[in-house]
Amino acid sequence: MTANSTKPRILTGDTPTGKLHLGHYVGSVENRLALQDQYECYFLIANKHAFTTRADKPADIRQSVLDIATDWLAVGIDPNRSAMVLQSEVPAIDELTFFFAMLIPFNRVMRNPTLKDEIRDKGLGDNYPFGFPMYLVGQVADILAFRPELVPVGEDQLPHLELTREVARKFDQLYCNVDPKTEDKDYVKAGGLFPVIQPKLGRVKRLVGTGAPGPDGNLLKMSKSLNNAIFLSDDADAVQKKIMGMYTDPKRIRATDPGETSPEKNPLWAFHEVFNPDVKWVDDHRDLYKQGKVGDVAVKKKLVEVINDLIDPIRTRRKHYEARPDDVLDALRQGTKRADAVAEETLALAKKAMKQDYFPRKLGF
Ligand code: ATP
Ligand code: MG
């Protein structure tokens, strides 16, 4: 695949703050795998964004970059079809960030609900760096640098994607003379540089974690940084320990007590509904659980089996790549090079539209 392919593009990615978990799998990875053929795919490891919360842990970020790249290969991302991209090695993204920052009202960033959730859930208080809210602008540039059509993400990303859509419209109106009355789908046809992108949600928009609810009483999203995740790289024992020790219905002391089966309140049932292919088993046991006729232990044991069946083939492929770290780096190098060419082209076109194209430039790679 080349940067000149005629397929529509996809851009999405992960922050290297840890390894991939089940939430990523159902929220975004399944879609990435399904769309690898029809689209020209760019999958970004947002290593600069990892510095927003862990600037003091560069070695961890480095390790996570390699972990995520290994995870991607293990789940079946094909580096020959899809570009695996390292954000920090695509300088055009940063250059676009600065220009885009002028098109986004400051208060609009600070009111972003996902940013607020992250500040609360990650316990950042008032002590987050200037760069933390700035990552929202950076993410707009991550996306628009590739002028993609689709962005497969989990639900928490929708406010960020709305911001991306706003910046695309504003840029196109200001610098490409696109009429503000133009329909979103027609922006490029009307002469705009940036498409007004479409989010693509996964089979599950927001998978909950294995832990207790947050301060607002709702179960927290499964997240790398919240210590509530089952990772695609967990071994069978770790999966067993996490599931057997997971939060369920705190009011249920004995197996004969009627149990809570709402997936919004009890992650045990959220996971069975999402991952257990045996729908009849789930329906039957949900009823039994509700009536106090089956214990947590039996339902958890079944879940251990289900999750290990899902992760087993991923584990096998992961072992293969863990033994070949050079192949993992090569996949990143090759994908980043392709991505850099596309992002450079976007930046050149953006500067031209903004009348800042004084000299041609050539960066090496
Ligand atoms: P962090 O805790 O560092 O923010 P994260 O677990 O939220 O990490 P990200 O790298 O921020 O992971 O997200 C990568 C992608 O996976 C995004 O598209 C996000 O929406 C999706 N995603 C993450 N967690 C979930 C989840 N629990 N359910 C569905 N999708 C998810
Ligand atoms: Mg996140």
Short mmCIF file of C-alpha atoms and ligand atoms in Angstrom, two decimals:
data_model
loop_
_atom_site.label_atom_id
_atom_site.label_comp_id
_atom_site.label_asym_id
_atom_site.label_seq_id
_atom_site.Cartn_x
_atom_site.Cartn_y
_atom_site.Cartn_z
CA MET A 1 0.00 0.00 0.00
CA THR A 2 1.25 3.50 -0.74
CA ALA A 3 0.28 6.97 0.35
CA ASN A 4 -1.38 7.32 -3.06
CA SER A 5 -3.86 4.49 -2.61
CA THR A 6 -7.38 5.42 -3.57
CA LYS A 7 -9.01 3.72 -0.61
CA PRO A 8 -10.60 5.97 2.01
CA ARG A 9 -8.49 6.33 5.12
CA ILE A 10 -8.91 5.36 8.74
CA LEU A 11 -7.00 6.87 11.62
CA THR A 12 -7.16 5.68 15.19
CA GLY A 13 -4.78 4.85 17.98
CA ASP A 14 -3.84 4.17 21.56
CA THR A 15 -1.90 6.03 24.23
CA PRO A 16 1.09 4.03 25.47
CA THR A 17 0.16 4.15 29.14
CA GLY A 18 0.03 0.36 29.43
CA LYS A 19 -0.94 -2.69 27.44
CA LEU A 20 -4.10 -3.32 25.43
CA HIS A 21 -7.09 -4.57 27.40
CA LEU A 22 -10.50 -6.09 26.69
CA GLY A 23 -12.05 -2.61 26.45
CA HIS A 24 -9.76 -1.74 23.56
CA TYR A 25 -10.59 -5.03 21.95
CA VAL A 26 -14.36 -4.53 21.77
CA GLY A 27 -14.22 -0.73 21.62
CA SER A 28 -11.86 -0.30 18.71
CA VAL A 29 -9.60 -3.23 17.81
CA GLU A 30 -12.37 -5.44 16.39
CA ASN A 31 -13.29 -2.62 13.99
CA ARG A 32 -9.68 -2.05 13.03
CA LEU A 33 -9.29 -5.70 12.12
CA ALA A 34 -12.53 -5.77 10.16
CA LEU A 35 -11.67 -2.65 8.15
CA GLN A 36 -8.02 -3.35 7.30
CA ASP A 37 -8.85 -4.39 3.75
CA GLN A 38 -11.41 -1.82 2.70
CA TYR A 39 -9.52 1.18 4.09
CA GLU A 40 -6.02 2.58 4.07
CA CYS A 41 -5.40 2.33 7.81
CA TYR A 42 -3.16 4.40 10.06
CA PHE A 43 -2.89 3.21 13.64
CA LEU A 44 -1.09 5.67 15.86
CA ILE A 45 0.76 5.10 19.12
CA ALA A 46 0.32 8.47 20.85
CA ASN A 47 3.56 8.45 22.82
CA LYS A 48 3.63 12.22 23.26
CA HIS A 49 0.19 12.09 24.85
CA ALA A 50 1.48 9.57 27.38
CA PHE A 51 3.71 12.39 28.68
CA THR A 52 0.60 14.34 29.74
CA THR A 53 0.30 12.17 32.83
CA ARG A 54 3.72 10.55 33.12
CA ALA A 55 6.44 12.92 32.04
CA ASP A 56 8.50 11.53 34.92
CA LYS A 57 8.37 7.97 33.56
CA PRO A 58 10.01 7.96 30.13
CA ALA A 59 11.24 4.38 30.48
CA ASP A 60 7.68 3.18 31.17
CA ILE A 61 6.40 5.05 28.13
CA ARG A 62 9.10 3.49 25.98
CA GLN A 63 8.18 0.04 27.24
CA SER A 64 4.48 0.70 26.63
CA VAL A 65 5.15 1.76 23.05
CA LEU A 66 6.77 -1.60 22.40
CA ASP A 67 4.02 -3.40 24.35
CA ILE A 68 1.24 -1.78 22.33
CA ALA A 69 3.00 -2.43 19.02
CA THR A 70 3.44 -6.07 20.09
CA ASP A 71 -0.22 -6.24 21.13
CA TRP A 72 -1.32 -4.91 17.75
CA LEU A 73 0.64 -7.55 15.90
CA ALA A 74 -0.68 -10.18 18.32
CA VAL A 75 -4.33 -9.29 17.71
CA GLY A 76 -3.78 -9.51 13.96
CA ILE A 77 -2.96 -6.02 12.68
CA ASP A 78 -1.00 -6.63 9.49
CA PRO A 79 1.84 -4.08 9.20
CA ASN A 80 2.01 -4.56 5.45
CA ARG A 81 -1.57 -3.46 4.99
CA SER A 82 -1.97 -1.04 7.91
CA ALA A 83 0.58 1.57 8.93
CA MET A 84 1.66 1.31 12.57
CA VAL A 85 2.69 4.88 13.40
CA LEU A 86 4.80 6.39 16.15
CA GLN A 87 3.39 9.85 16.85
CA SER A 88 6.63 11.53 17.98
CA GLU A 89 8.31 10.73 14.67
CA VAL A 90 5.72 12.54 12.57
CA PRO A 91 6.66 16.21 13.09
CA ALA A 92 3.89 17.55 10.84
CA ILE A 93 1.39 16.54 13.56
CA ASP A 94 2.98 18.99 16.01
CA GLU A 95 3.09 21.75 13.46
CA LEU A 96 -0.60 21.34 12.72
CA THR A 97 -1.32 21.33 16.46
CA PHE A 98 -0.13 24.91 16.83
CA PHE A 99 -2.23 26.20 13.96
CA PHE A 100 -5.30 24.24 15.09
CA ALA A 101 -4.93 25.61 18.62
CA MET A 102 -5.89 29.02 17.18
CA LEU A 103 -9.17 27.63 15.91
CA ILE A 104 -10.33 26.16 19.22
CA PRO A 105 -11.73 28.35 22.01
CA PHE A 106 -9.83 27.72 25.26
CA ASN A 107 -13.02 27.25 27.27
CA ARG A 108 -14.29 24.70 24.79
CA VAL A 109 -11.28 22.51 25.66
CA MET A 110 -11.68 22.97 29.40
CA ARG A 111 -15.39 22.05 29.26
CA ASN A 112 -14.71 18.79 27.39
CA PRO A 113 -16.52 16.08 29.42
CA THR A 114 -13.94 13.36 28.71
CA LEU A 115 -11.15 15.65 29.89
CA LYS A 116 -13.11 16.26 33.09
CA ASP A 117 -13.70 12.52 33.60
CA GLU A 118 -10.01 11.84 33.10
CA ILE A 119 -9.03 14.52 35.61
CA ARG A 120 -11.42 12.94 38.13
CA ASP A 121 -10.77 9.25 37.44
CA LYS A 122 -7.00 9.61 37.24
CA GLY A 123 -7.00 11.75 40.42
CA LEU A 124 -5.16 14.63 38.75
CA GLY A 125 -6.76 17.34 40.90
CA ASP A 126 -5.37 20.78 39.98
CA ASN A 127 -1.92 19.44 39.40
CA TYR A 128 -2.04 18.51 35.76
CA PRO A 129 0.39 20.16 33.36
CA PHE A 130 -0.53 22.69 30.68
CA GLY A 131 0.11 19.91 28.17
CA PHE A 132 -2.71 17.78 29.57
CA PRO A 133 -5.61 19.80 28.14
CA MET A 134 -3.41 20.50 25.13
CA TYR A 135 -3.57 16.85 24.16
CA LEU A 136 -7.08 17.49 22.87
CA VAL A 137 -5.72 19.87 20.26
CA GLY A 138 -2.92 17.42 19.54
CA GLN A 139 -5.45 14.68 18.96
CA VAL A 140 -7.29 16.82 16.42
CA ALA A 141 -3.96 17.10 14.57
CA ASP A 142 -3.26 13.35 14.94
CA ILE A 143 -6.49 12.73 13.10
CA LEU A 144 -6.60 15.51 10.53
CA ALA A 145 -2.95 14.98 9.50
CA PHE A 146 -4.25 11.89 7.71
CA ARG A 147 -7.47 13.41 6.34
CA PRO A 148 -9.32 10.20 7.18
CA GLU A 149 -12.95 9.40 6.58
CA LEU A 150 -13.51 7.16 9.59
CA VAL A 151 -12.18 7.13 13.14
CA PRO A 152 -12.98 3.89 15.06
CA VAL A 153 -13.08 4.63 18.79
CA GLY A 154 -14.81 3.97 22.10
CA GLU A 155 -17.55 6.27 23.36
CA ASP A 156 -15.22 8.35 25.58
CA GLN A 157 -13.62 9.72 22.43
CA LEU A 158 -16.79 11.24 20.94
CA PRO A 159 -16.29 14.73 22.43
CA HIS A 160 -12.75 14.77 21.02
CA LEU A 161 -14.05 13.77 17.62
CA GLU A 162 -16.68 16.49 17.74
CA LEU A 163 -13.87 18.97 18.30
CA THR A 164 -12.04 17.48 15.32
CA ARG A 165 -15.13 17.97 13.17
CA GLU A 166 -15.40 21.58 14.30
CA VAL A 167 -11.78 22.33 13.49
CA ALA A 168 -12.12 20.75 10.04
CA ARG A 169 -15.18 22.90 9.29
CA LYS A 170 -13.57 26.05 10.62
CA PHE A 171 -10.30 25.53 8.76
CA ASP A 172 -12.10 24.77 5.51
CA GLN A 173 -14.35 27.81 5.87
CA LEU A 174 -11.55 30.20 6.86
CA TYR A 175 -8.78 29.08 4.54
CA CYS A 176 -10.43 27.15 1.72
CA ASN A 177 -13.50 29.33 1.18
CA VAL A 178 -15.97 26.57 1.91
CA ASP A 179 -19.48 27.91 2.41
CA PRO A 180 -20.57 27.39 6.06
CA LYS A 181 -23.88 26.04 4.79
CA THR A 182 -22.14 23.08 3.14
CA GLU A 183 -23.22 19.67 4.43
CA ASP A 184 -20.57 17.86 6.45
CA LYS A 185 -20.17 15.08 3.91
CA ASP A 186 -19.49 17.58 1.13
CA TYR A 187 -16.68 19.65 2.65
CA VAL A 188 -13.90 18.14 0.54
CA LYS A 189 -16.01 18.26 -2.61
CA ALA A 190 -16.60 21.96 -1.88
CA GLY A 191 -12.84 22.60 -1.87
CA GLY A 192 -12.05 21.94 1.79
CA LEU A 193 -8.73 20.39 2.73
CA PHE A 194 -10.07 18.48 5.73
CA PRO A 195 -13.00 16.05 5.66
CA VAL A 196 -15.51 16.35 8.50
CA ILE A 197 -14.68 12.92 9.91
CA GLN A 198 -17.12 10.28 11.09
CA PRO A 199 -16.63 8.37 14.35
CA LYS A 200 -17.16 4.62 14.22
CA LEU A 201 -18.11 3.09 17.54
CA GLY A 202 -17.30 -0.52 18.36
CA ARG A 203 -19.59 -3.42 19.22
CA VAL A 204 -19.33 -2.19 22.81
CA LYS A 205 -19.11 1.55 23.28
CA ARG A 206 -17.78 1.49 26.81
CA LEU A 207 -16.68 -1.69 28.54
CA VAL A 208 -16.61 -1.39 32.31
CA GLY A 209 -13.66 -2.42 34.44
CA THR A 210 -13.38 -5.17 37.06
CA GLY A 211 -13.52 -2.73 39.98
CA ALA A 212 -16.11 -1.00 42.17
CA PRO A 213 -18.10 2.07 40.98
CA GLY A 214 -16.54 5.53 41.00
CA PRO A 215 -17.62 8.47 43.19
CA ASP A 216 -20.75 9.08 41.10
CA GLY A 217 -21.97 5.49 41.71
CA ASN A 218 -21.37 4.35 38.12
CA LEU A 219 -18.98 1.56 37.20
CA LEU A 220 -15.76 2.99 35.78
CA LYS A 221 -14.67 2.37 32.22
CA MET A 222 -12.03 -0.33 31.85
CA SER A 223 -8.86 1.67 31.54
CA LYS A 224 -5.14 1.07 31.47
CA SER A 225 -4.57 3.63 34.16
CA LEU A 226 -7.31 2.64 36.60
CA ASN A 227 -6.05 -0.76 37.69
CA ASN A 228 -9.30 -2.39 36.60
CA ALA A 229 -8.30 -3.97 33.31
CA ILE A 230 -7.90 -7.49 31.96
CA PHE A 231 -5.07 -7.26 29.46
CA LEU A 232 -4.82 -9.15 26.20
CA SER A 233 -1.34 -10.13 27.39
CA ASP A 234 -2.45 -11.48 30.79
CA ASP A 235 -1.61 -15.16 31.28
CA ALA A 236 -4.31 -17.68 32.23
CA ASP A 237 -3.50 -17.37 35.96
CA ALA A 238 -3.74 -13.58 35.94
CA VAL A 239 -7.10 -13.77 34.17
CA GLN A 240 -8.32 -16.27 36.76
CA LYS A 241 -7.15 -14.11 39.70
CA LYS A 242 -8.66 -10.93 38.28
CA ILE A 243 -12.01 -12.53 37.54
CA MET A 244 -12.29 -14.51 40.78
CA GLY A 245 -11.47 -11.30 42.71
CA MET A 246 -13.58 -8.93 40.68
CA TYR A 247 -16.32 -6.65 42.00
CA THR A 248 -19.83 -8.08 41.68
CA ASP A 249 -22.91 -7.43 43.82
CA PRO A 250 -21.72 -6.16 47.22
CA LYS A 251 -25.10 -6.91 48.82
CA ARG A 252 -24.88 -10.57 47.92
CA ILE A 253 -23.34 -12.41 50.87
CA ARG A 254 -24.52 -15.96 50.09
CA ALA A 255 -25.23 -17.75 46.83
CA THR A 256 -28.86 -17.98 47.94
CA ASP A 257 -29.23 -14.18 48.08
CA PRO A 258 -30.91 -12.73 44.96
CA GLY A 259 -28.19 -11.07 42.84
CA GLU A 260 -27.89 -7.92 40.72
CA THR A 261 -27.65 -8.80 37.02
CA SER A 262 -27.70 -5.38 35.40
CA PRO A 263 -24.52 -4.97 33.32
CA GLU A 264 -24.50 -1.32 34.43
CA LYS A 265 -24.11 -2.39 38.06
CA ASN A 266 -22.41 -5.77 38.00
CA PRO A 267 -19.34 -6.19 35.74
CA LEU A 268 -19.69 -9.99 35.94
CA TRP A 269 -22.83 -9.76 33.81
CA ALA A 270 -21.43 -7.00 31.61
CA PHE A 271 -18.57 -9.34 30.69
CA HIS A 272 -20.77 -12.40 30.13
CA GLU A 273 -23.04 -10.38 27.84
CA VAL A 274 -20.13 -9.07 25.80
CA PHE A 275 -17.83 -12.06 25.62
CA ASN A 276 -19.74 -15.31 26.26
CA PRO A 277 -20.77 -16.75 22.88
CA ASP A 278 -23.21 -19.17 24.59
CA VAL A 279 -26.23 -16.89 24.80
CA LYS A 280 -28.47 -19.60 26.25
CA TRP A 281 -26.02 -20.24 29.10
CA VAL A 282 -25.97 -16.51 29.86
CA ASP A 283 -29.78 -16.20 29.79
CA ASP A 284 -30.30 -19.29 31.98
CA HIS A 285 -27.67 -18.32 34.53
CA ARG A 286 -28.74 -14.69 34.67
CA ASP A 287 -32.17 -15.93 35.79
CA LEU A 288 -30.66 -18.32 38.34
CA TYR A 289 -28.39 -15.57 39.70
CA LYS A 290 -31.32 -13.19 40.03
CA GLN A 291 -33.21 -15.83 42.01
CA GLY A 292 -30.27 -16.77 44.25
CA LYS A 293 -29.85 -20.20 42.68
CA VAL A 294 -26.29 -20.00 41.45
CA GLY A 295 -23.24 -18.62 43.21
CA ASP A 296 -20.75 -15.99 42.09
CA VAL A 297 -17.99 -18.58 41.98
CA ALA A 298 -19.65 -20.75 39.30
CA VAL A 299 -20.48 -17.74 37.12
CA LYS A 300 -16.96 -16.37 37.53
CA LYS A 301 -15.38 -19.73 36.69
CA LYS A 302 -17.35 -19.85 33.45
CA LEU A 303 -16.16 -16.32 32.64
CA VAL A 304 -12.53 -17.34 33.21
CA GLU A 305 -13.00 -20.05 30.55
CA VAL A 306 -14.66 -17.66 28.12
CA ILE A 307 -11.98 -14.98 28.44
CA ASN A 308 -9.11 -17.44 28.23
CA ASP A 309 -10.62 -18.93 25.06
CA LEU A 310 -10.69 -15.44 23.53
CA ILE A 311 -7.17 -14.50 24.58
CA ASP A 312 -5.41 -17.82 23.89
CA PRO A 313 -4.71 -17.32 20.17
CA ILE A 314 -3.62 -13.72 20.89
CA ARG A 315 -1.19 -15.04 23.53
CA THR A 316 0.31 -17.47 21.06
CA ARG A 317 0.95 -14.78 18.46
CA ARG A 318 2.21 -12.43 21.16
CA LYS A 319 4.88 -14.96 22.18
CA HIS A 320 6.03 -15.08 18.57
CA TYR A 321 6.54 -11.30 18.44
CA GLU A 322 7.95 -11.02 21.96
CA ALA A 323 10.79 -13.22 20.76
CA ARG A 324 11.32 -10.91 17.76
CA PRO A 325 11.53 -7.32 19.05
CA ASP A 326 13.36 -6.24 15.88
CA ASP A 327 10.36 -7.23 13.78
CA VAL A 328 8.15 -5.10 16.01
CA LEU A 329 10.43 -2.07 15.58
CA ASP A 330 10.61 -2.67 11.84
CA ALA A 331 6.82 -2.67 11.62
CA LEU A 332 6.78 0.67 13.43
CA ARG A 333 9.58 2.14 11.32
CA GLN A 334 7.92 1.12 8.08
CA GLY A 335 4.46 2.38 9.08
CA THR A 336 5.78 5.65 10.49
CA LYS A 337 7.63 6.38 7.28
CA ARG A 338 4.45 5.95 5.25
CA ALA A 339 2.50 8.06 7.70
CA ASP A 340 5.12 10.80 7.68
CA ALA A 341 4.77 11.20 3.92
CA VAL A 342 0.99 11.61 4.21
CA ALA A 343 1.22 14.05 7.13
CA GLU A 344 3.90 16.12 5.33
CA GLU A 345 1.61 16.38 2.34
CA THR A 346 -1.27 17.51 4.57
CA LEU A 347 0.93 20.10 6.29
CA ALA A 348 2.13 21.49 2.96
CA LEU A 349 -1.46 21.79 1.73
CA ALA A 350 -2.54 23.37 5.02
CA LYS A 351 0.26 25.95 4.91
CA LYS A 352 -0.61 26.74 1.33
CA ALA A 353 -4.23 27.28 2.29
CA MET A 354 -3.07 29.54 5.16
CA LYS A 355 -0.75 31.44 2.81
CA GLN A 356 2.32 30.36 4.79
CA ASP A 357 4.01 28.45 1.98
CA TYR A 358 7.14 30.57 1.59
CA PHE A 359 9.73 27.91 0.87
CA PRO A 360 9.49 24.25 -0.03
CA ARG A 361 10.93 22.02 2.65
CA LYS A 362 12.43 18.57 2.79
CA LEU A 363 12.75 16.65 6.02
CA GLY A 364 14.66 13.41 5.97
CA PHE A 365 13.39 10.29 7.65
P1 ATP B 1 -5.83 5.62 29.60
O1 ATP B 1 -6.36 5.07 30.89
O2 ATP B 1 -4.36 5.87 29.61
O3 ATP B 1 -6.64 6.78 29.08
P2 ATP B 1 -7.37 3.88 27.98
O4 ATP B 1 -7.51 2.53 28.58
O5 ATP B 1 -8.50 4.84 28.10
O6 ATP B 1 -6.03 4.46 28.56
P3 ATP B 1 -6.74 4.81 25.36
O7 ATP B 1 -5.41 4.55 24.75
O8 ATP B 1 -7.01 6.15 25.94
O9 ATP B 1 -6.98 3.70 26.47
O10 ATP B 1 -7.88 4.47 24.31
C1 ATP B 1 -7.65 3.79 23.06
C2 ATP B 1 -8.96 3.49 22.35
O11 ATP B 1 -9.66 2.46 23.05
C3 ATP B 1 -9.93 4.66 22.28
O12 ATP B 1 -10.61 4.60 21.06
C4 ATP B 1 -10.89 4.41 23.42
O13 ATP B 1 -12.16 4.97 23.18
C5 ATP B 1 -10.98 2.89 23.38
N1 ATP B 1 -11.29 2.39 24.71
C6 ATP B 1 -10.49 2.49 25.81
N2 ATP B 1 -11.10 1.95 26.87
C7 ATP B 1 -12.30 1.47 26.44
C8 ATP B 1 -13.39 0.79 27.07
N3 ATP B 1 -13.34 0.48 28.35
N4 ATP B 1 -14.47 0.46 26.32
C9 ATP B 1 -14.52 0.75 24.98
N5 ATP B 1 -13.52 1.39 24.33
C10 ATP B 1 -12.43 1.75 25.04
MG MG B 2 -8.11 6.94 27.54
#
